[in-house]
Short mmCIF file of C-alpha atoms in Angstrom, two decimals:
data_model
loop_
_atom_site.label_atom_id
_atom_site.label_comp_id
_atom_site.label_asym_id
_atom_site.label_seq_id
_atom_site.Cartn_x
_atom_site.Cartn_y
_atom_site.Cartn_z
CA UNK A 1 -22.78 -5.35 -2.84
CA UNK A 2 -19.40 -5.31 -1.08
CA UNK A 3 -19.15 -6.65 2.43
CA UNK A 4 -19.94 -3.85 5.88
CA UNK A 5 -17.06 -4.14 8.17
CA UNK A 6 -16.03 -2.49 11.54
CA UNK A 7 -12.48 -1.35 11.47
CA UNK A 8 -11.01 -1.07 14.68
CA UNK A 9 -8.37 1.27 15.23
CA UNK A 10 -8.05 0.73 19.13
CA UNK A 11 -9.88 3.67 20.56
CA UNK A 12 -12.41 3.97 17.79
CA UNK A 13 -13.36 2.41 14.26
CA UNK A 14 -14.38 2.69 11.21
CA UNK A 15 -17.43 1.67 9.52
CA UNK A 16 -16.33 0.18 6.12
CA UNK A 17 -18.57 -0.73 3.00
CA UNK A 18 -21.25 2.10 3.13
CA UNK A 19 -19.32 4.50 1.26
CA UNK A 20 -15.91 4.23 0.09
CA UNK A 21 -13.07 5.99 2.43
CA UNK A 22 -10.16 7.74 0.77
CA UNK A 23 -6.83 7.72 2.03
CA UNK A 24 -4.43 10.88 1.44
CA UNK A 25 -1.12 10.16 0.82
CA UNK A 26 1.61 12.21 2.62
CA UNK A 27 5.12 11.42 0.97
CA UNK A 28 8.09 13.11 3.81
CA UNK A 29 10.34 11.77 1.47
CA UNK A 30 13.30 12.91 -0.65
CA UNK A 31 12.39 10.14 -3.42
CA UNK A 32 9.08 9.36 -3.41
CA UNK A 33 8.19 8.20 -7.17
CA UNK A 34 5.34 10.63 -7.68
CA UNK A 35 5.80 13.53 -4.75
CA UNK A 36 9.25 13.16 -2.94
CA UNK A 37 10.86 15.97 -2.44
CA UNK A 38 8.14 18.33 -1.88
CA UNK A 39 7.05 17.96 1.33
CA UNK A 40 10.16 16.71 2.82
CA UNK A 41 10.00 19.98 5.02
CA UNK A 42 7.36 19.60 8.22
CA UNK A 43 5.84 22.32 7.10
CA UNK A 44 5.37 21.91 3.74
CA UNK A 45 3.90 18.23 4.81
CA UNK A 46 1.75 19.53 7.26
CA UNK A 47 0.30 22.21 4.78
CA UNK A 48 -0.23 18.88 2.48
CA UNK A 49 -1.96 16.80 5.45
CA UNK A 50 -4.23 19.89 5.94
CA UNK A 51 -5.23 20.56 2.51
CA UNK A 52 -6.00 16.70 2.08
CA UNK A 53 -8.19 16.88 4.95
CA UNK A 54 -10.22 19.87 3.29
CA UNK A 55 -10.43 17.71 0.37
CA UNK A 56 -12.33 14.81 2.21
CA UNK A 57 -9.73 12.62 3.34
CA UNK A 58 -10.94 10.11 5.58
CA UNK A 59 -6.98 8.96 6.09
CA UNK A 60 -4.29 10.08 6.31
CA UNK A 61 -0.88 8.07 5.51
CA UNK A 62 1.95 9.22 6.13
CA UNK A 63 5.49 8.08 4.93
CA UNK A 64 9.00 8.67 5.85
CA UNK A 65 10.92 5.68 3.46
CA UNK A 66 10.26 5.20 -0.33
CA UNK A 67 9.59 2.02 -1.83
CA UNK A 68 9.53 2.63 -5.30
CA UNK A 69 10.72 0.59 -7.94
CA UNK A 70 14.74 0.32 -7.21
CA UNK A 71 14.64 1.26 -3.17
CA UNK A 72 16.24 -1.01 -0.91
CA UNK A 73 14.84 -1.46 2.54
CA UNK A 74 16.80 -1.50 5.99
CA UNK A 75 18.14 -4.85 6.19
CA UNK A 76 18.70 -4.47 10.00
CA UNK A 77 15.46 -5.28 10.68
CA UNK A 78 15.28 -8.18 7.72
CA UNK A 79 15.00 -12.03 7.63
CA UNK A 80 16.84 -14.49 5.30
CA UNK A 81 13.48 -16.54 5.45
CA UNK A 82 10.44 -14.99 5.49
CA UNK A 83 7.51 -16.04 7.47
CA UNK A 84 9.43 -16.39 10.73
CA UNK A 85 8.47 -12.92 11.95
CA UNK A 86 5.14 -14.54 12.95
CA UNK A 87 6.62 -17.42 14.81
CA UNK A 88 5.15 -19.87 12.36
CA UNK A 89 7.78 -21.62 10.74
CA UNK A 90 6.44 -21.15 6.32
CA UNK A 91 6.69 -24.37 4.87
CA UNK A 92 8.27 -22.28 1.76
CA UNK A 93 9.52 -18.57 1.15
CA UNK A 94 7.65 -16.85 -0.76
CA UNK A 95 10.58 -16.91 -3.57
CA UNK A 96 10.51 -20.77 -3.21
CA UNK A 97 7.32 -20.76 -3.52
CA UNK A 98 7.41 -18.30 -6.97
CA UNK A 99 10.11 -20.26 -8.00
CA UNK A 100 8.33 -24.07 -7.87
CA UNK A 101 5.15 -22.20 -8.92
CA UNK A 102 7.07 -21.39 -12.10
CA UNK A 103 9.53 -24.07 -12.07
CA UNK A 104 10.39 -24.44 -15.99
CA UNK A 105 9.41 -20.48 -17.11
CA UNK A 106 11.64 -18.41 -18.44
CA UNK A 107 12.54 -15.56 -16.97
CA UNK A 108 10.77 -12.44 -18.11
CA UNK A 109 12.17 -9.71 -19.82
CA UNK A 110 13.31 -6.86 -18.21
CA UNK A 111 10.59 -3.98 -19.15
CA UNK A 112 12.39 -0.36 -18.49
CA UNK A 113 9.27 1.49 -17.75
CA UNK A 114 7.47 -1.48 -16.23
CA UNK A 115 10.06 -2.94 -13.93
CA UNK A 116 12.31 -1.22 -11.74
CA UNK A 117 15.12 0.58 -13.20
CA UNK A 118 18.67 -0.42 -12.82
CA UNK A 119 19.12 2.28 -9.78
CA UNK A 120 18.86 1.99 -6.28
CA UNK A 121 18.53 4.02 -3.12
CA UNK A 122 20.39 4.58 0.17
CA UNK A 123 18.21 2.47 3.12
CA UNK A 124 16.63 4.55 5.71
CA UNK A 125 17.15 3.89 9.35
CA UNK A 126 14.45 4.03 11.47
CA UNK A 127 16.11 7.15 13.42
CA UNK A 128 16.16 9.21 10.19
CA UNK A 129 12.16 7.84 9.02
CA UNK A 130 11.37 8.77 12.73
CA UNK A 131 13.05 12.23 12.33
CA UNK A 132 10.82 12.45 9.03
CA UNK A 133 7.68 11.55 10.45
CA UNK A 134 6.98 12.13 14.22
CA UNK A 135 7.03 15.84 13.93
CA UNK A 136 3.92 15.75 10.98
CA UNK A 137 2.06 12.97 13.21
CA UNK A 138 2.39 15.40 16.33
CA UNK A 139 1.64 18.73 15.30
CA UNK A 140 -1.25 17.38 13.05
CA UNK A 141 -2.46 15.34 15.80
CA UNK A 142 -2.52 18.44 18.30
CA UNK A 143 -3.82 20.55 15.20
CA UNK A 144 -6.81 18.40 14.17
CA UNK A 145 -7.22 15.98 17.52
CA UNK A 146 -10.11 13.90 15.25
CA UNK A 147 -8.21 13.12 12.23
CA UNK A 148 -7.21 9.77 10.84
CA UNK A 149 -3.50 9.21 11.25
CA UNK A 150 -1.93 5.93 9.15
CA UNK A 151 1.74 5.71 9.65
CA UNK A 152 3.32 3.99 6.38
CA UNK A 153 6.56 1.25 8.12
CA UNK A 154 7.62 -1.72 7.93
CA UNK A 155 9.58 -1.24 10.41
CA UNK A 156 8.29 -1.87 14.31
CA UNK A 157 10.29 0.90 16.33
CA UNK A 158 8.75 3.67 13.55
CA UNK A 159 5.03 2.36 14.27
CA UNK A 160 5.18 1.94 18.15
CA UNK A 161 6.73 5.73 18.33
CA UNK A 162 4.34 6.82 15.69
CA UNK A 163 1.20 5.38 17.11
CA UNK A 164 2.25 6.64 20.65
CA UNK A 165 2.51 9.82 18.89
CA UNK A 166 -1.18 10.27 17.76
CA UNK A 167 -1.37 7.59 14.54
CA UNK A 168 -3.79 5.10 14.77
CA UNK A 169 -3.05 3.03 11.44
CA UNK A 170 0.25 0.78 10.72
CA UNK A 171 0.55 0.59 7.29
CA UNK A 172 3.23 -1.97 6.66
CA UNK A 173 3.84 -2.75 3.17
CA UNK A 174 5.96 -6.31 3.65
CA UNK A 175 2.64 -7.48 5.23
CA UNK A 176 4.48 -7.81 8.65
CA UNK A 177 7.27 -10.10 7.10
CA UNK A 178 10.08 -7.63 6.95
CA UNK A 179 10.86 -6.68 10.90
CA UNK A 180 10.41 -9.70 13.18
CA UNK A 181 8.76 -7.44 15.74
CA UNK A 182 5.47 -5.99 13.31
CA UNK A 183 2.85 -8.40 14.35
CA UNK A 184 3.37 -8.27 18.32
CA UNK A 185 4.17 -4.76 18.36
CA UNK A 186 1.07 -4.11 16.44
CA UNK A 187 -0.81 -6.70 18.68
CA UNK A 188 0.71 -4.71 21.70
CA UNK A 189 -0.42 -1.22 20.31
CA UNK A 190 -3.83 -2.49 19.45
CA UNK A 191 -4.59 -0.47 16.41
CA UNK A 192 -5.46 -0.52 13.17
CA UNK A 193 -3.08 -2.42 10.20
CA UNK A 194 -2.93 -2.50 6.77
CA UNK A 195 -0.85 -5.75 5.40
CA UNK A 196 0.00 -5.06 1.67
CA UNK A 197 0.85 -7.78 -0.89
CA UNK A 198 3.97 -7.54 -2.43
CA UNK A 199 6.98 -9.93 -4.72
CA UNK A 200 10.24 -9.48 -2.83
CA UNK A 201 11.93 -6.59 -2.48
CA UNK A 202 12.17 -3.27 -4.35
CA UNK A 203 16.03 -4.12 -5.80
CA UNK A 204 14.73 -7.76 -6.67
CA UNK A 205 11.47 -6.67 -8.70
CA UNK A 206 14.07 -6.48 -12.68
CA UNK A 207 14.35 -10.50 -11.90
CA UNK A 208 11.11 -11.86 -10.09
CA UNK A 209 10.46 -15.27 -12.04
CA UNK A 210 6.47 -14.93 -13.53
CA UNK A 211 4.27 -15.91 -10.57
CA UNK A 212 1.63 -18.05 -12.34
CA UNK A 213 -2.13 -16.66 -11.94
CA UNK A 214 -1.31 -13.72 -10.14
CA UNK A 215 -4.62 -13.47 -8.49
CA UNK A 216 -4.54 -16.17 -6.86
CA UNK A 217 -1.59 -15.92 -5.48
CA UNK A 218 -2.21 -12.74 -3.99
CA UNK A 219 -5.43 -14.09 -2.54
CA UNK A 220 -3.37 -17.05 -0.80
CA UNK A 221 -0.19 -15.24 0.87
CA UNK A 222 -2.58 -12.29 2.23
CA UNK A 223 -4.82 -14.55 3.68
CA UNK A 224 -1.94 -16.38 5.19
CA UNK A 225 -0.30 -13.70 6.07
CA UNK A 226 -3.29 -12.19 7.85
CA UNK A 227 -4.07 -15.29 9.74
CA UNK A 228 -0.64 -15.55 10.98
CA UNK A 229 -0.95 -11.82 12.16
CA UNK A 230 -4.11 -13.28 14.14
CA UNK A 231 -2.30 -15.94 15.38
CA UNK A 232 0.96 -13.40 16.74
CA UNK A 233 -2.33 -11.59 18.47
CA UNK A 234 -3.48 -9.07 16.18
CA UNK A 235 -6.74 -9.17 16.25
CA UNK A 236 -9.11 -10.27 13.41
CA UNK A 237 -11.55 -7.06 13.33
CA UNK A 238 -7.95 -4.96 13.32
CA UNK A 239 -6.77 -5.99 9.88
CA UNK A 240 -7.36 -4.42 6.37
CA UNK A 241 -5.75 -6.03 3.28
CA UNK A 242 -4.23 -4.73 0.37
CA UNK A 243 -2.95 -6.14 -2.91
CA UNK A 244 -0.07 -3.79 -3.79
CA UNK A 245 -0.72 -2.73 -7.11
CA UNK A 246 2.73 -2.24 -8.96
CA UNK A 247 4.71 -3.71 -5.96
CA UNK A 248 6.53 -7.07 -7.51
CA UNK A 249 4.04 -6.80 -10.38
CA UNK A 250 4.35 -6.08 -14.02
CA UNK A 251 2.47 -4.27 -16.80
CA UNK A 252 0.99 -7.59 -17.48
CA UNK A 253 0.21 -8.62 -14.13
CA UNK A 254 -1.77 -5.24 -12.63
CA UNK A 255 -4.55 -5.32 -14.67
CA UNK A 256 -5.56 -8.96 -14.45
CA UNK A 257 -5.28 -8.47 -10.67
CA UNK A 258 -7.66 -5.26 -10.91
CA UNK A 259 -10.09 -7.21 -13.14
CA UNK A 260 -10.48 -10.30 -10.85
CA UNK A 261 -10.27 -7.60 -7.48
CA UNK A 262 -13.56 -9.02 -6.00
CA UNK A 263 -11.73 -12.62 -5.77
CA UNK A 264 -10.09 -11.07 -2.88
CA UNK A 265 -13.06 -10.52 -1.21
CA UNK A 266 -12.72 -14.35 -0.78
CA UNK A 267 -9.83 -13.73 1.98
CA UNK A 268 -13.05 -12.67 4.55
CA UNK A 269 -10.73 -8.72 5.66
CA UNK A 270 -11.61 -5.42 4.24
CA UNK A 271 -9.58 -4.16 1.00
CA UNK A 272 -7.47 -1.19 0.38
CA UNK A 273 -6.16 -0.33 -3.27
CA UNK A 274 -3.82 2.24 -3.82
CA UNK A 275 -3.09 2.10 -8.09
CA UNK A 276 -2.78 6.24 -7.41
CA UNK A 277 -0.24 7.47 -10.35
CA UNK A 278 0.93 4.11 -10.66
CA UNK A 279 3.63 3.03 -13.63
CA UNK A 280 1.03 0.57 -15.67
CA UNK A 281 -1.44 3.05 -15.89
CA UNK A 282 1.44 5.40 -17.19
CA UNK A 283 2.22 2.37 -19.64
CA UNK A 284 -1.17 2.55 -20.76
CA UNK A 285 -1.25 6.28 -21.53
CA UNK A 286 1.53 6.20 -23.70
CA UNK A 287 -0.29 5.05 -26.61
CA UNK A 288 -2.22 8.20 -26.45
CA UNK A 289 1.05 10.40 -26.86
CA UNK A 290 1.12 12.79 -29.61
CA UNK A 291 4.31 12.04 -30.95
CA UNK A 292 3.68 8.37 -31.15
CA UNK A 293 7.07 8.30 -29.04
CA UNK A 294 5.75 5.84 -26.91
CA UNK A 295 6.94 6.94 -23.33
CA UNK A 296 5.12 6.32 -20.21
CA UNK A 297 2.79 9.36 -19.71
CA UNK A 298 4.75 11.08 -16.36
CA UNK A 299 2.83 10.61 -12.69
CA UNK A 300 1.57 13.99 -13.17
CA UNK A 301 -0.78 12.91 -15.99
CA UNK A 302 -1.78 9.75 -15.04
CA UNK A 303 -4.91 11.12 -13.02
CA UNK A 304 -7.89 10.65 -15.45
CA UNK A 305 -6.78 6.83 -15.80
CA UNK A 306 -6.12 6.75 -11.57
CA UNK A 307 -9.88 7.97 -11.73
CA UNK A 308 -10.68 4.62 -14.00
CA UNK A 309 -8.85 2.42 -11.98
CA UNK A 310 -10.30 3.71 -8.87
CA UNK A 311 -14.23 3.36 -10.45
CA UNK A 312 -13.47 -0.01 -11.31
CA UNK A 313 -11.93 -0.96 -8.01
CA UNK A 314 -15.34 0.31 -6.16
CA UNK A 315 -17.62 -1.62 -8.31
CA UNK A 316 -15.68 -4.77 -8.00
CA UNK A 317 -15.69 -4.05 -4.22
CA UNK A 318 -12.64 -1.71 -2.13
CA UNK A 319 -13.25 -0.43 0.84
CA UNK A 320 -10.72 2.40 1.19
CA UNK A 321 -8.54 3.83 -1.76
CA UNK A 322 -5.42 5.06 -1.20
CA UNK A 323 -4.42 7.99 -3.30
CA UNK A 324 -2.44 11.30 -3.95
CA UNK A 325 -5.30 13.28 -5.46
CA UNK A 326 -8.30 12.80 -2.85
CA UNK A 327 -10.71 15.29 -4.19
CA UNK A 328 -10.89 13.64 -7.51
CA UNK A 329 -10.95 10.55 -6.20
CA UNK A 330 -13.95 11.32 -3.51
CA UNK A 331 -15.87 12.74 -6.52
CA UNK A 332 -15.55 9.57 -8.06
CA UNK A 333 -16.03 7.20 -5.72
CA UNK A 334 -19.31 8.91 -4.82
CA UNK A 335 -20.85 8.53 -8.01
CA UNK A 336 -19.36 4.58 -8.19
CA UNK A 337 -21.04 4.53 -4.93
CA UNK A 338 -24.41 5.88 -6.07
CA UNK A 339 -24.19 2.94 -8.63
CA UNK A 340 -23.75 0.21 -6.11
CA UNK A 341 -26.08 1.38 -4.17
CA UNK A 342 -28.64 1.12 -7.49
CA UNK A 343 -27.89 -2.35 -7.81
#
């Protein structure tokens, strides 16, 4: 039986482990690998937000800045060495650290549909992601006062103006390593986080070396990346983690980390998965194409396997899954939750 936890977003929280939550995703984004461009509009993305919320959402999150594979993040509010955001000096970076955990690997292959494609993507400022996102966090706020608002930033100006503006959630997905100001900011704000796992950056992801047992690394930079949020002031009962599926990982790396997901439980913080439409699960389909072409099945008809990833991820115990497709995914993880509950 997964562990009951209170998540506390500040003015309320969350109770965690009875049921699964779902998180809608809302993408106000030109770029977006599996919806950008189609609710870049407020209203379009407020029409989204509101037909998630008939669907069961128990979150919403909601974007202004892709990361997919290729994007390259606002290096205004970047470190050379990561880890000093916290004001905990790292002993390594987490590329040192890949790099002496692999010290004598080859480099692995680049993988076209696996691995981030030789493109990449203008940075977004946190004027323009504010310009994106503030209006869809206000009206929806004002619209429907008791909904769940997760803003999705790495960046600290975005989350202080977006939880002043009704969110309640700071969904950063550097874990707080990215903008020096996260952690206090989100101390300051006292609400919820979400502190996602992920291998460097977007542009970096062709040329990561292999990390060793994948699992365990995750497990051991989350947890130490969680404890130094504690330490900056965050508080303990604030924090949800998430392994970032697809972020810094390969085809061969995703689905070792979703077998072995209830190691992370280890860690002691709630999970969050998002594998929603994701690339290996596209990899996977492929075999199934007619034409024996072999081409990733496109995000569009990667739900049925989402829906397997998602089952297993319950069983092996997530809290809250993340996802573009909520009614399917609620109708799922009731059922996985009627067989937990049977155990």
């Amino acid at each position: 039986m997964r562990p009951v936890f209170h998540w506390n977003l500040g003015s309320r929280s969350l109770e965690l482990g009875k049921r699964t939550l779902i998180m809608g995703v809302v993408n106000v984004t030109p770029d977006s690998f599996s919806d950008g461009g189609l609710y870049l509009d407020r209203d379009q993305a407020i029409e989204q937000a509101e037909r998630l919320l008939d669907e069961g959402a128990d979150i919403l999150d909601i974007g202004g800045e892709s990361t997919r594979p290729g994007a390259r993040v606002a290096p205004e509010v970047t470190t050379r060495r990561e880890g000093h955001e916290f004001g905990v000096k790292p002993a390594l970076s987490d590329r040192e650290r890949s790099e002496r955990e692999s010290k004598g690997a080859a480099m692995r292959p680049k993988e076209s549909s696996a691995l981030a494609p030789e493109v990449s993507y203008p940075t977004v400022t946190a004027e323009e992601e504010l310009r994106r996102v503030l209006p869809v966090i206000t009206e929806l706020k004002k619209k429907h006062p008791a909904a769940v608002l997760s803003v999705d930033t790495y960046k600290a100006a975005v989350a202080r103006a977006a939880v002043n503006a009704g969110a309640e959630i700071v969904n950063d997905v550097s874990g707080f390593r990215w903008d020096p100001q996260m952690a206090k900011t989100v101390a300051d704000l006292k609400c919820g986080a979400v502190l996602m796992h992920m291998r460097g950056r977007p542009e970096e992801w062709r040329t990561l070396p292999p990390p060793g047992d994948i699992v365990l690394l995750v497990k051991r930079e989350l947890k130490e990346w969680a404890e130094k949020a504690v330490l900056a002031g965050v508080r303990r009962e604030r924090i949800v983690l998430d392994p970032g599926f697809g972020f810094g990982k390969n085809f061969d790396e995703n689905y070792p980390l979703l077998a072995r997901f209830s190691e992370l439980q280890a860690a002691g913080f709630p999970l969050l998965a998002g594998t929603s439409r994701k690339s290996f699960i596209g990899r996977t389909l492929a075999t199934l194409s007619r034409n024996g072409d072999g081409v990733d099945a496109p995000p569009e008809a990667r739900l049925y396997g989402t829906l397997a990833t998602q089952v297993a991820l319950i069983l092996k115990g997530v809290h809250i899954l993340r996802t573009h497709d909520v009614k399917p995914a609620l109708e799922a993880a009731r059922v996985a939750d009627a067989i937990l509950q049977a155990r």
